[in-house]
């Protein structure tokens, strides 16, 4: 507090300095309150104001019904009919927290040092809390293990079973993922995918899940970790020796080289197409090499003495890496 008899120099305010000042009415108590979202509000109160009047001022600022509002000062909820001066002895700025009656504030700490704060109804279950975590963290409930004071919290139990009715400011819960890993896959033009798996799963299983969850990943593709192609029969833990929670992978389309023999021009060209590609893919790659559309419309592609289907996969028609197609 700046005293009237002193100069700005006494407070180390130099010439042409910017000075931020807080104005407070003499004799008032300023309460800075943190609400459920982490935002802060400040209200000025008379020492003679009752807690009912304080809650009324909170209602004016937040819109929360004052009969549901609890103001926490220290680790206690302010309650009773007496004046504010019974709880706040010095006429100074004080910090407090806001809580809704019937709700419990829970702080969830994770293995990745990420934290979440929730205000849960005391009647909610641990499964409800896991559902909130699923929506914000992305970790499916079946992979979540919540513990409080070293005790695992069971899904069917109520929040109040572990915390009572919220007499404390907040309760700390630890979220562990056990053998679960968050897999982030960069599929290039096919986009990114995120899913959760266990380190004991095989690479083949992960690929199957990717095909189910991402339609664009249904073509034959290879997964890479740190530039190394992952083998289908290997476990994810084989590529995650340090047991990191996040495993970053790259997915690339498996391709094959197909030769095109243009008998009319007497030339042979090589194009690269997906292993699961069709003759349409061959035509598209050939056009990029300068083939005219008329060549495709006037001729058919032959392989092994058989005219190839336009829509069936090349692999189904016996075409493999290094095969030569004849256009005639």
PDB file of C-alpha atoms in Angstrom:
ATOM      1  CA  UNK A   1       0.000   0.000   0.000  1.00  0.00           C
ATOM      2  CA  UNK A   2       1.383   3.417  -0.981  1.00  0.00           C
ATOM      3  CA  UNK A   3       1.640   5.885   1.888  1.00  0.00           C
ATOM      4  CA  UNK A   4       0.584   9.507   1.335  1.00  0.00           C
ATOM      5  CA  UNK A   5       3.718  11.007   2.912  1.00  0.00           C
ATOM      6  CA  UNK A   6       6.196   9.155   0.685  1.00  0.00           C
ATOM      7  CA  UNK A   7       7.382   9.897  -2.842  1.00  0.00           C
ATOM      8  CA  UNK A   8       7.389   7.592  -5.870  1.00  0.00           C
ATOM      9  CA  UNK A   9      11.182   7.449  -5.630  1.00  0.00           C
ATOM     10  CA  UNK A  10      10.792   5.708  -2.272  1.00  0.00           C
ATOM     11  CA  UNK A  11       9.119   2.863  -4.177  1.00  0.00           C
ATOM     12  CA  UNK A  12      11.872   2.691  -6.841  1.00  0.00           C
ATOM     13  CA  UNK A  13       9.638   4.285  -9.480  1.00  0.00           C
ATOM     14  CA  UNK A  14      12.078   5.809 -11.949  1.00  0.00           C
ATOM     15  CA  UNK A  15      11.540   8.642 -14.407  1.00  0.00           C
ATOM     16  CA  UNK A  16       9.301   7.712 -17.347  1.00  0.00           C
ATOM     17  CA  UNK A  17       8.460   4.372 -15.778  1.00  0.00           C
ATOM     18  CA  UNK A  18       5.151   2.631 -16.395  1.00  0.00           C
ATOM     19  CA  UNK A  19       3.288   2.103 -13.153  1.00  0.00           C
ATOM     20  CA  UNK A  20       0.497  -0.400 -12.618  1.00  0.00           C
ATOM     21  CA  UNK A  21      -1.651   0.524  -9.630  1.00  0.00           C
ATOM     22  CA  UNK A  22      -4.546  -1.154  -7.865  1.00  0.00           C
ATOM     23  CA  UNK A  23      -7.200   1.114  -6.428  1.00  0.00           C
ATOM     24  CA  UNK A  24      -8.995  -0.042  -3.314  1.00  0.00           C
ATOM     25  CA  UNK A  25     -11.616   1.660  -1.219  1.00  0.00           C
ATOM     26  CA  UNK A  26     -10.333   2.294   2.323  1.00  0.00           C
ATOM     27  CA  UNK A  27     -11.980   0.029   4.875  1.00  0.00           C
ATOM     28  CA  UNK A  28     -13.136  -2.506   2.293  1.00  0.00           C
ATOM     29  CA  UNK A  29     -11.984  -6.108   1.944  1.00  0.00           C
ATOM     30  CA  UNK A  30     -11.232  -7.181  -1.607  1.00  0.00           C
ATOM     31  CA  UNK A  31     -11.823 -10.885  -2.199  1.00  0.00           C
ATOM     32  CA  UNK A  32     -10.265 -12.408  -5.306  1.00  0.00           C
ATOM     33  CA  UNK A  33     -12.113 -15.618  -6.077  1.00  0.00           C
ATOM     34  CA  UNK A  34     -11.125 -18.383  -8.475  1.00  0.00           C
ATOM     35  CA  UNK A  35     -14.152 -20.030 -10.053  1.00  0.00           C
ATOM     36  CA  UNK A  36     -14.612 -23.598 -11.338  1.00  0.00           C
ATOM     37  CA  UNK A  37     -13.098 -22.799 -14.735  1.00  0.00           C
ATOM     38  CA  UNK A  38      -9.922 -21.309 -13.254  1.00  0.00           C
ATOM     39  CA  UNK A  39     -10.962 -17.710 -14.029  1.00  0.00           C
ATOM     40  CA  UNK A  40     -10.788 -15.102 -11.278  1.00  0.00           C
ATOM     41  CA  UNK A  41     -13.189 -12.391 -10.192  1.00  0.00           C
ATOM     42  CA  UNK A  42     -12.755  -9.685  -7.558  1.00  0.00           C
ATOM     43  CA  UNK A  43     -15.469  -8.333  -5.299  1.00  0.00           C
ATOM     44  CA  UNK A  44     -15.219  -5.553  -2.712  1.00  0.00           C
ATOM     45  CA  UNK A  45     -16.958  -6.240   0.593  1.00  0.00           C
ATOM     46  CA  UNK A  46     -17.566  -4.376   3.820  1.00  0.00           C
ATOM     47  CA  UNK A  47     -16.186  -6.107   6.946  1.00  0.00           C
ATOM     48  CA  UNK A  48     -19.779  -6.091   8.200  1.00  0.00           C
ATOM     49  CA  UNK A  49     -21.141  -7.895   5.124  1.00  0.00           C
ATOM     50  CA  UNK A  50     -22.691 -11.263   5.911  1.00  0.00           C
ATOM     51  CA  UNK A  51     -21.701 -14.368   3.972  1.00  0.00           C
ATOM     52  CA  UNK A  52     -25.184 -14.315   2.445  1.00  0.00           C
ATOM     53  CA  UNK A  53     -24.413 -10.872   1.033  1.00  0.00           C
ATOM     54  CA  UNK A  54     -21.008 -12.055  -0.206  1.00  0.00           C
ATOM     55  CA  UNK A  55     -22.658 -14.962  -2.018  1.00  0.00           C
ATOM     56  CA  UNK A  56     -25.163 -12.506  -3.489  1.00  0.00           C
ATOM     57  CA  UNK A  57     -22.303 -10.450  -4.932  1.00  0.00           C
ATOM     58  CA  UNK A  58     -20.801 -13.634  -6.366  1.00  0.00           C
ATOM     59  CA  UNK A  59     -24.160 -14.413  -7.979  1.00  0.00           C
ATOM     60  CA  UNK A  60     -24.239 -10.957  -9.587  1.00  0.00           C
ATOM     61  CA  UNK A  61     -20.790 -11.527 -11.095  1.00  0.00           C
ATOM     62  CA  UNK A  62     -21.109 -15.183 -12.130  1.00  0.00           C
ATOM     63  CA  UNK A  63     -24.825 -15.872 -12.505  1.00  0.00           C
ATOM     64  CA  UNK A  64     -24.537 -18.875 -10.183  1.00  0.00           C
ATOM     65  CA  UNK A  65     -27.448 -19.304  -7.728  1.00  0.00           C
ATOM     66  CA  UNK A  66     -26.164 -18.129  -4.347  1.00  0.00           C
ATOM     67  CA  UNK A  67     -27.834 -21.018  -2.512  1.00  0.00           C
ATOM     68  CA  UNK A  68     -25.507 -23.364  -4.420  1.00  0.00           C
ATOM     69  CA  UNK A  69     -22.329 -21.317  -3.948  1.00  0.00           C
ATOM     70  CA  UNK A  70     -19.688 -22.074  -1.344  1.00  0.00           C
ATOM     71  CA  UNK A  71     -16.748 -19.716  -0.791  1.00  0.00           C
ATOM     72  CA  UNK A  72     -13.597 -21.459   0.412  1.00  0.00           C
ATOM     73  CA  UNK A  73     -11.067 -19.493   2.461  1.00  0.00           C
ATOM     74  CA  UNK A  74      -7.981 -21.511   3.260  1.00  0.00           C
ATOM     75  CA  UNK A  75      -9.194 -25.093   3.508  1.00  0.00           C
ATOM     76  CA  UNK A  76     -12.587 -24.254   5.004  1.00  0.00           C
ATOM     77  CA  UNK A  77     -15.919 -23.286   3.522  1.00  0.00           C
ATOM     78  CA  UNK A  78     -17.161 -19.955   4.888  1.00  0.00           C
ATOM     79  CA  UNK A  79     -20.489 -20.588   6.541  1.00  0.00           C
ATOM     80  CA  UNK A  80     -22.779 -19.045   9.125  1.00  0.00           C
ATOM     81  CA  UNK A  81     -24.730 -15.821   9.621  1.00  0.00           C
ATOM     82  CA  UNK A  82     -21.929 -13.712  11.083  1.00  0.00           C
ATOM     83  CA  UNK A  83     -20.099 -10.838   9.367  1.00  0.00           C
ATOM     84  CA  UNK A  84     -17.130 -11.332   7.067  1.00  0.00           C
ATOM     85  CA  UNK A  85     -14.841  -9.856   9.736  1.00  0.00           C
ATOM     86  CA  UNK A  86     -15.311 -13.024  11.817  1.00  0.00           C
ATOM     87  CA  UNK A  87     -13.410 -14.979   9.172  1.00  0.00           C
ATOM     88  CA  UNK A  88     -11.096 -12.339   7.706  1.00  0.00           C
ATOM     89  CA  UNK A  89      -9.431 -10.488  10.561  1.00  0.00           C
ATOM     90  CA  UNK A  90      -7.160  -8.146   8.595  1.00  0.00           C
ATOM     91  CA  UNK A  91      -8.649  -5.648   6.171  1.00  0.00           C
ATOM     92  CA  UNK A  92      -6.511  -6.777   3.260  1.00  0.00           C
ATOM     93  CA  UNK A  93      -6.864  -8.475  -0.098  1.00  0.00           C
ATOM     94  CA  UNK A  94      -7.680 -12.145   0.380  1.00  0.00           C
ATOM     95  CA  UNK A  95      -7.816 -15.048  -2.045  1.00  0.00           C
ATOM     96  CA  UNK A  96     -10.633 -17.556  -2.011  1.00  0.00           C
ATOM     97  CA  UNK A  97     -12.087 -20.312  -4.162  1.00  0.00           C
ATOM     98  CA  UNK A  98     -15.560 -20.957  -5.417  1.00  0.00           C
ATOM     99  CA  UNK A  99     -17.319 -24.287  -5.252  1.00  0.00           C
ATOM    100  CA  UNK A 100     -20.840 -25.453  -5.985  1.00  0.00           C
ATOM    101  CA  UNK A 101     -22.590 -27.278  -3.179  1.00  0.00           C
ATOM    102  CA  UNK A 102     -22.929 -30.968  -3.876  1.00  0.00           C
ATOM    103  CA  UNK A 103     -19.913 -30.933  -6.190  1.00  0.00           C
ATOM    104  CA  UNK A 104     -16.421 -32.237  -5.520  1.00  0.00           C
ATOM    105  CA  UNK A 105     -13.351 -30.685  -7.126  1.00  0.00           C
ATOM    106  CA  UNK A 106     -10.965 -33.357  -8.408  1.00  0.00           C
ATOM    107  CA  UNK A 107      -7.499 -32.792  -9.808  1.00  0.00           C
ATOM    108  CA  UNK A 108      -6.308 -35.618 -12.057  1.00  0.00           C
ATOM    109  CA  UNK A 109      -2.574 -35.971 -12.639  1.00  0.00           C
ATOM    110  CA  UNK A 110      -1.326 -38.190 -15.471  1.00  0.00           C
ATOM    111  CA  UNK A 111       1.896 -40.041 -16.248  1.00  0.00           C
ATOM    112  CA  UNK A 112       2.642 -37.448 -18.927  1.00  0.00           C
ATOM    113  CA  UNK A 113       2.439 -34.616 -16.309  1.00  0.00           C
ATOM    114  CA  UNK A 114      -0.742 -33.403 -18.002  1.00  0.00           C
ATOM    115  CA  UNK A 115      -3.406 -32.356 -15.521  1.00  0.00           C
ATOM    116  CA  UNK A 116      -7.187 -32.064 -15.576  1.00  0.00           C
ATOM    117  CA  UNK A 117      -9.567 -30.414 -13.098  1.00  0.00           C
ATOM    118  CA  UNK A 118     -13.188 -31.543 -12.802  1.00  0.00           C
ATOM    119  CA  UNK A 119     -16.120 -30.520 -10.656  1.00  0.00           C
ATOM    120  CA  UNK A 120     -18.099 -33.724 -10.204  1.00  0.00           C
ATOM    121  CA  UNK A 121     -21.392 -34.321  -8.461  1.00  0.00           C
ATOM    122  CA  UNK A 122     -20.816 -36.246  -5.247  1.00  0.00           C
ATOM    123  CA  UNK A 123     -23.349 -38.790  -6.522  1.00  0.00           C
ATOM    124  CA  UNK A 124     -21.388 -39.398  -9.760  1.00  0.00           C
ATOM    125  CA  UNK A 125     -19.486 -42.655 -10.206  1.00  0.00           C
ATOM    126  CA  UNK A 126     -15.839 -43.319 -10.989  1.00  0.00           C
ATOM    127  CA  UNK A 127     -17.040 -44.488 -14.420  1.00  0.00           C
ATOM    128  CA  UNK A 128     -18.524 -41.003 -14.963  1.00  0.00           C
ATOM    129  CA  UNK A 129     -15.150 -39.452 -14.129  1.00  0.00           C
ATOM    130  CA  UNK A 130     -13.436 -41.781 -16.607  1.00  0.00           C
ATOM    131  CA  UNK A 131     -15.945 -40.701 -19.235  1.00  0.00           C
ATOM    132  CA  UNK A 132     -14.975 -37.056 -18.709  1.00  0.00           C
ATOM    133  CA  UNK A 133     -11.314 -38.010 -18.989  1.00  0.00           C
ATOM    134  CA  UNK A 134     -12.018 -39.928 -22.187  1.00  0.00           C
ATOM    135  CA  UNK A 135     -13.552 -36.844 -23.813  1.00  0.00           C
ATOM    136  CA  UNK A 136     -10.682 -34.547 -22.849  1.00  0.00           C
ATOM    137  CA  UNK A 137      -7.603 -36.792 -22.894  1.00  0.00           C
ATOM    138  CA  UNK A 138      -8.707 -39.287 -25.528  1.00  0.00           C
ATOM    139  CA  UNK A 139      -7.717 -42.261 -23.350  1.00  0.00           C
ATOM    140  CA  UNK A 140     -10.558 -44.856 -23.494  1.00  0.00           C
ATOM    141  CA  UNK A 141     -11.966 -45.791 -20.050  1.00  0.00           C
ATOM    142  CA  UNK A 142     -10.855 -49.429 -20.379  1.00  0.00           C
ATOM    143  CA  UNK A 143      -7.238 -48.228 -20.449  1.00  0.00           C
ATOM    144  CA  UNK A 144      -7.595 -45.870 -17.462  1.00  0.00           C
ATOM    145  CA  UNK A 145      -6.498 -46.788 -13.958  1.00  0.00           C
ATOM    146  CA  UNK A 146      -7.400 -44.173 -11.342  1.00  0.00           C
ATOM    147  CA  UNK A 147      -5.856 -44.264  -7.875  1.00  0.00           C
ATOM    148  CA  UNK A 148      -6.360 -42.095  -4.798  1.00  0.00           C
ATOM    149  CA  UNK A 149      -3.900 -42.392  -1.901  1.00  0.00           C
ATOM    150  CA  UNK A 150      -2.554 -45.587  -3.469  1.00  0.00           C
ATOM    151  CA  UNK A 151      -5.981 -47.243  -3.722  1.00  0.00           C
ATOM    152  CA  UNK A 152      -7.422 -48.119  -7.138  1.00  0.00           C
ATOM    153  CA  UNK A 153     -10.830 -46.530  -7.692  1.00  0.00           C
ATOM    154  CA  UNK A 154     -13.503 -48.953  -8.908  1.00  0.00           C
ATOM    155  CA  UNK A 155     -15.814 -47.957 -11.762  1.00  0.00           C
ATOM    156  CA  UNK A 156     -19.082 -48.778 -10.006  1.00  0.00           C
ATOM    157  CA  UNK A 157     -18.227 -46.862  -6.806  1.00  0.00           C
ATOM    158  CA  UNK A 158     -19.516 -43.344  -6.232  1.00  0.00           C
ATOM    159  CA  UNK A 159     -17.160 -40.375  -6.021  1.00  0.00           C
ATOM    160  CA  UNK A 160     -18.378 -39.749  -2.478  1.00  0.00           C
ATOM    161  CA  UNK A 161     -17.231 -43.262  -1.487  1.00  0.00           C
ATOM    162  CA  UNK A 162     -13.640 -42.039  -1.782  1.00  0.00           C
ATOM    163  CA  UNK A 163     -14.012 -38.325  -0.968  1.00  0.00           C
ATOM    164  CA  UNK A 164     -17.096 -38.023   1.225  1.00  0.00           C
ATOM    165  CA  UNK A 165     -19.059 -34.912   0.298  1.00  0.00           C
ATOM    166  CA  UNK A 166     -16.129 -32.690  -0.575  1.00  0.00           C
ATOM    167  CA  UNK A 167     -15.034 -31.123   2.691  1.00  0.00           C
ATOM    168  CA  UNK A 168     -11.586 -30.340   1.286  1.00  0.00           C
ATOM    169  CA  UNK A 169     -10.679 -27.792  -1.389  1.00  0.00           C
ATOM    170  CA  UNK A 170      -9.808 -30.508  -3.902  1.00  0.00           C
ATOM    171  CA  UNK A 171      -8.746 -34.121  -4.148  1.00  0.00           C
ATOM    172  CA  UNK A 172      -5.824 -35.494  -6.135  1.00  0.00           C
ATOM    173  CA  UNK A 173      -6.234 -38.554  -8.333  1.00  0.00           C
ATOM    174  CA  UNK A 174      -3.490 -40.221 -10.364  1.00  0.00           C
ATOM    175  CA  UNK A 175      -4.240 -41.583 -13.829  1.00  0.00           C
ATOM    176  CA  UNK A 176      -1.934 -44.365 -15.006  1.00  0.00           C
ATOM    177  CA  UNK A 177      -2.083 -46.122 -18.342  1.00  0.00           C
ATOM    178  CA  UNK A 178      -0.363 -49.378 -17.427  1.00  0.00           C
ATOM    179  CA  UNK A 179       0.822 -51.202 -20.551  1.00  0.00           C
ATOM    180  CA  UNK A 180      -1.104 -48.875 -22.854  1.00  0.00           C
ATOM    181  CA  UNK A 181       0.571 -46.738 -25.502  1.00  0.00           C
ATOM    182  CA  UNK A 182      -0.850 -43.852 -27.502  1.00  0.00           C
ATOM    183  CA  UNK A 183      -0.089 -44.545 -31.160  1.00  0.00           C
ATOM    184  CA  UNK A 184       0.137 -41.527 -33.467  1.00  0.00           C
ATOM    185  CA  UNK A 185       0.270 -42.511 -37.137  1.00  0.00           C
ATOM    186  CA  UNK A 186       1.234 -40.100 -39.907  1.00  0.00           C
ATOM    187  CA  UNK A 187      -0.347 -41.423 -43.091  1.00  0.00           C
ATOM    188  CA  UNK A 188       0.811 -38.600 -45.351  1.00  0.00           C
ATOM    189  CA  UNK A 189      -1.929 -37.715 -47.839  1.00  0.00           C
ATOM    190  CA  UNK A 190      -4.279 -40.145 -46.074  1.00  0.00           C
ATOM    191  CA  UNK A 191      -4.160 -38.026 -42.923  1.00  0.00           C
ATOM    192  CA  UNK A 192      -3.248 -38.741 -39.319  1.00  0.00           C
ATOM    193  CA  UNK A 193      -4.692 -41.341 -36.986  1.00  0.00           C
ATOM    194  CA  UNK A 194      -4.547 -41.675 -33.198  1.00  0.00           C
ATOM    195  CA  UNK A 195      -5.500 -44.807 -31.320  1.00  0.00           C
ATOM    196  CA  UNK A 196      -4.630 -46.556 -28.078  1.00  0.00           C
ATOM    197  CA  UNK A 197      -3.142 -50.032 -27.943  1.00  0.00           C
ATOM    198  CA  UNK A 198      -1.337 -52.311 -25.526  1.00  0.00           C
ATOM    199  CA  UNK A 199       2.393 -52.868 -25.862  1.00  0.00           C
ATOM    200  CA  UNK A 200       1.646 -56.593 -26.032  1.00  0.00           C
ATOM    201  CA  UNK A 201      -0.313 -56.208 -29.295  1.00  0.00           C
ATOM    202  CA  UNK A 202       1.292 -57.263 -32.576  1.00  0.00           C
ATOM    203  CA  UNK A 203       1.955 -54.911 -35.454  1.00  0.00           C
ATOM    204  CA  UNK A 204      -0.501 -56.947 -37.559  1.00  0.00           C
ATOM    205  CA  UNK A 205      -3.262 -56.343 -34.984  1.00  0.00           C
ATOM    206  CA  UNK A 206      -2.516 -52.620 -35.006  1.00  0.00           C
ATOM    207  CA  UNK A 207      -2.791 -52.574 -38.809  1.00  0.00           C
ATOM    208  CA  UNK A 208      -6.156 -54.347 -38.642  1.00  0.00           C
ATOM    209  CA  UNK A 209      -7.432 -51.763 -36.185  1.00  0.00           C
ATOM    210  CA  UNK A 210      -6.192 -48.945 -38.388  1.00  0.00           C
ATOM    211  CA  UNK A 211      -8.090 -50.414 -41.336  1.00  0.00           C
ATOM    212  CA  UNK A 212     -11.256 -50.561 -39.244  1.00  0.00           C
ATOM    213  CA  UNK A 213     -10.908 -47.033 -37.872  1.00  0.00           C
ATOM    214  CA  UNK A 214      -9.565 -45.236 -40.958  1.00  0.00           C
ATOM    215  CA  UNK A 215     -11.227 -46.068 -44.288  1.00  0.00           C
ATOM    216  CA  UNK A 216      -8.325 -44.503 -46.184  1.00  0.00           C
ATOM    217  CA  UNK A 217      -5.878 -46.949 -44.592  1.00  0.00           C
ATOM    218  CA  UNK A 218      -7.480 -50.025 -46.166  1.00  0.00           C
ATOM    219  CA  UNK A 219      -4.918 -50.227 -48.967  1.00  0.00           C
ATOM    220  CA  UNK A 220      -1.847 -52.381 -48.412  1.00  0.00           C
ATOM    221  CA  UNK A 221       0.518 -50.280 -46.314  1.00  0.00           C
ATOM    222  CA  UNK A 222       3.662 -50.553 -44.232  1.00  0.00           C
ATOM    223  CA  UNK A 223       4.272 -49.062 -40.785  1.00  0.00           C
ATOM    224  CA  UNK A 224       7.612 -47.470 -39.972  1.00  0.00           C
ATOM    225  CA  UNK A 225       9.191 -46.516 -36.657  1.00  0.00           C
ATOM    226  CA  UNK A 226      12.311 -44.327 -36.740  1.00  0.00           C
ATOM    227  CA  UNK A 227      12.738 -45.192 -40.424  1.00  0.00           C
ATOM    228  CA  UNK A 228      12.576 -48.961 -39.848  1.00  0.00           C
ATOM    229  CA  UNK A 229       9.740 -50.993 -41.350  1.00  0.00           C
ATOM    230  CA  UNK A 230       7.797 -52.772 -38.623  1.00  0.00           C
ATOM    231  CA  UNK A 231       7.318 -56.533 -38.954  1.00  0.00           C
ATOM    232  CA  UNK A 232       3.778 -57.896 -38.620  1.00  0.00           C
ATOM    233  CA  UNK A 233       4.710 -60.606 -36.103  1.00  0.00           C
ATOM    234  CA  UNK A 234       6.583 -58.230 -33.785  1.00  0.00           C
ATOM    235  CA  UNK A 235       5.028 -56.717 -30.656  1.00  0.00           C
ATOM    236  CA  UNK A 236       4.666 -52.978 -30.176  1.00  0.00           C
ATOM    237  CA  UNK A 237       6.962 -53.202 -27.136  1.00  0.00           C
ATOM    238  CA  UNK A 238       9.733 -54.378 -29.492  1.00  0.00           C
ATOM    239  CA  UNK A 239       9.675 -50.863 -30.944  1.00  0.00           C
ATOM    240  CA  UNK A 240       9.094 -49.129 -27.611  1.00  0.00           C
ATOM    241  CA  UNK A 241      11.962 -50.307 -25.416  1.00  0.00           C
ATOM    242  CA  UNK A 242      11.887 -47.157 -23.264  1.00  0.00           C
ATOM    243  CA  UNK A 243       8.128 -47.662 -22.608  1.00  0.00           C
ATOM    244  CA  UNK A 244       7.191 -44.183 -23.787  1.00  0.00           C
ATOM    245  CA  UNK A 245       3.485 -43.398 -23.577  1.00  0.00           C
ATOM    246  CA  UNK A 246       3.406 -41.924 -27.090  1.00  0.00           C
ATOM    247  CA  UNK A 247       4.616 -44.030 -30.028  1.00  0.00           C
ATOM    248  CA  UNK A 248       4.986 -42.059 -33.263  1.00  0.00           C
ATOM    249  CA  UNK A 249       4.776 -44.063 -36.484  1.00  0.00           C
ATOM    250  CA  UNK A 250       4.667 -43.404 -40.209  1.00  0.00           C
ATOM    251  CA  UNK A 251       2.467 -45.337 -42.606  1.00  0.00           C
ATOM    252  CA  UNK A 252       3.443 -45.666 -46.253  1.00  0.00           C
ATOM    253  CA  UNK A 253       1.600 -47.231 -49.167  1.00  0.00           C
ATOM    254  CA  UNK A 254       3.131 -50.456 -50.441  1.00  0.00           C
ATOM    255  CA  UNK A 255       3.910 -50.109 -54.119  1.00  0.00           C
ATOM    256  CA  UNK A 256       5.177 -52.172 -57.026  1.00  0.00           C
ATOM    257  CA  UNK A 257       6.832 -51.349 -60.338  1.00  0.00           C
ATOM    258  CA  UNK A 258       4.975 -52.333 -63.497  1.00  0.00           C
ATOM    259  CA  UNK A 259       6.408 -52.081 -67.004  1.00  0.00           C
ATOM    260  CA  UNK A 260       4.256 -50.891 -69.899  1.00  0.00           C
ATOM    261  CA  UNK A 261       5.218 -51.986 -73.402  1.00  0.00           C
ATOM    262  CA  UNK A 262       3.885 -49.690 -76.121  1.00  0.00           C
ATOM    263  CA  UNK A 263       4.306 -51.809 -79.254  1.00  0.00           C
ATOM    264  CA  UNK A 264       3.248 -49.023 -81.588  1.00  0.00           C
ATOM    265  CA  UNK A 265       5.970 -46.711 -80.298  1.00  0.00           C
ATOM    266  CA  UNK A 266       8.409 -49.530 -79.621  1.00  0.00           C
ATOM    267  CA  UNK A 267       9.075 -48.293 -76.091  1.00  0.00           C
ATOM    268  CA  UNK A 268       8.879 -49.710 -72.562  1.00  0.00           C
ATOM    269  CA  UNK A 269       7.974 -47.504 -69.612  1.00  0.00           C
ATOM    270  CA  UNK A 270       8.022 -48.206 -65.875  1.00  0.00           C
ATOM    271  CA  UNK A 271       5.332 -46.888 -63.540  1.00  0.00           C
ATOM    272  CA  UNK A 272       4.864 -47.219 -59.775  1.00  0.00           C
ATOM    273  CA  UNK A 273       1.402 -48.200 -58.542  1.00  0.00           C
ATOM    274  CA  UNK A 274      -0.081 -49.475 -55.232  1.00  0.00           C
ATOM    275  CA  UNK A 275       0.102 -53.223 -54.651  1.00  0.00           C
ATOM    276  CA  UNK A 276      -3.677 -53.113 -54.369  1.00  0.00           C
ATOM    277  CA  UNK A 277      -4.009 -50.946 -57.481  1.00  0.00           C
ATOM    278  CA  UNK A 278      -6.051 -51.534 -60.619  1.00  0.00           C
ATOM    279  CA  UNK A 279      -5.505 -50.793 -64.286  1.00  0.00           C
ATOM    280  CA  UNK A 280      -6.881 -47.318 -63.592  1.00  0.00           C
ATOM    281  CA  UNK A 281      -3.838 -46.643 -61.392  1.00  0.00           C
ATOM    282  CA  UNK A 282      -1.542 -47.792 -64.204  1.00  0.00           C
ATOM    283  CA  UNK A 283      -3.271 -45.476 -66.658  1.00  0.00           C
ATOM    284  CA  UNK A 284      -3.040 -42.538 -64.270  1.00  0.00           C
ATOM    285  CA  UNK A 285       0.690 -43.092 -63.729  1.00  0.00           C
ATOM    286  CA  UNK A 286       1.237 -43.528 -67.480  1.00  0.00           C
ATOM    287  CA  UNK A 287      -0.458 -40.232 -68.293  1.00  0.00           C
ATOM    288  CA  UNK A 288       2.030 -38.491 -66.012  1.00  0.00           C
ATOM    289  CA  UNK A 289       4.760 -39.944 -68.263  1.00  0.00           C
ATOM    290  CA  UNK A 290       3.157 -38.403 -71.336  1.00  0.00           C
ATOM    291  CA  UNK A 291       0.902 -41.193 -72.575  1.00  0.00           C
ATOM    292  CA  UNK A 292      -2.010 -39.790 -74.546  1.00  0.00           C
ATOM    293  CA  UNK A 293      -5.566 -40.726 -73.613  1.00  0.00           C
ATOM    294  CA  UNK A 294      -6.132 -42.064 -77.148  1.00  0.00           C
ATOM    295  CA  UNK A 295      -3.669 -44.908 -76.550  1.00  0.00           C
ATOM    296  CA  UNK A 296      -5.874 -46.185 -73.720  1.00  0.00           C
ATOM    297  CA  UNK A 297      -9.135 -45.732 -75.597  1.00  0.00           C
ATOM    298  CA  UNK A 298      -7.934 -47.494 -78.774  1.00  0.00           C
ATOM    299  CA  UNK A 299      -6.025 -50.353 -77.124  1.00  0.00           C
ATOM    300  CA  UNK A 300      -6.282 -52.880 -74.313  1.00  0.00           C
ATOM    301  CA  UNK A 301      -3.717 -53.972 -71.744  1.00  0.00           C
ATOM    302  CA  UNK A 302      -2.672 -57.613 -71.927  1.00  0.00           C
ATOM    303  CA  UNK A 303      -0.791 -59.774 -69.474  1.00  0.00           C
ATOM    304  CA  UNK A 304      -0.002 -63.450 -69.927  1.00  0.00           C
ATOM    305  CA  UNK A 305      -2.114 -63.521 -73.075  1.00  0.00           C
ATOM    306  CA  UNK A 306      -5.228 -62.261 -71.244  1.00  0.00           C
ATOM    307  CA  UNK A 307      -6.846 -58.828 -71.521  1.00  0.00           C
ATOM    308  CA  UNK A 308      -6.826 -57.164 -68.108  1.00  0.00           C
ATOM    309  CA  UNK A 309      -9.958 -55.996 -66.324  1.00  0.00           C
ATOM    310  CA  UNK A 310     -10.205 -52.258 -65.706  1.00  0.00           C
ATOM    311  CA  UNK A 311     -11.591 -52.525 -62.178  1.00  0.00           C
ATOM    312  CA  UNK A 312     -10.213 -55.747 -60.671  1.00  0.00           C
ATOM    313  CA  UNK A 313      -7.010 -55.515 -58.668  1.00  0.00           C
ATOM    314  CA  UNK A 314      -3.856 -56.190 -60.647  1.00  0.00           C
ATOM    315  CA  UNK A 315      -2.715 -58.678 -57.997  1.00  0.00           C
ATOM    316  CA  UNK A 316      -5.886 -60.714 -58.539  1.00  0.00           C
ATOM    317  CA  UNK A 317      -4.954 -60.983 -62.216  1.00  0.00           C
ATOM    318  CA  UNK A 318      -1.445 -62.250 -61.539  1.00  0.00           C
ATOM    319  CA  UNK A 319       0.378 -58.928 -61.934  1.00  0.00           C
ATOM    320  CA  UNK A 320       3.284 -58.605 -59.483  1.00  0.00           C
ATOM    321  CA  UNK A 321       6.282 -56.338 -59.010  1.00  0.00           C
ATOM    322  CA  UNK A 322       8.289 -56.256 -62.257  1.00  0.00           C
ATOM    323  CA  UNK A 323       5.500 -57.553 -64.506  1.00  0.00           C
ATOM    324  CA  UNK A 324       5.222 -56.209 -68.064  1.00  0.00           C
ATOM    325  CA  UNK A 325       1.867 -55.157 -69.518  1.00  0.00           C
ATOM    326  CA  UNK A 326       1.479 -55.000 -73.280  1.00  0.00           C
ATOM    327  CA  UNK A 327      -0.723 -52.321 -74.788  1.00  0.00           C
ATOM    328  CA  UNK A 328      -2.104 -53.325 -78.161  1.00  0.00           C
TER     329      UNK A 328
END
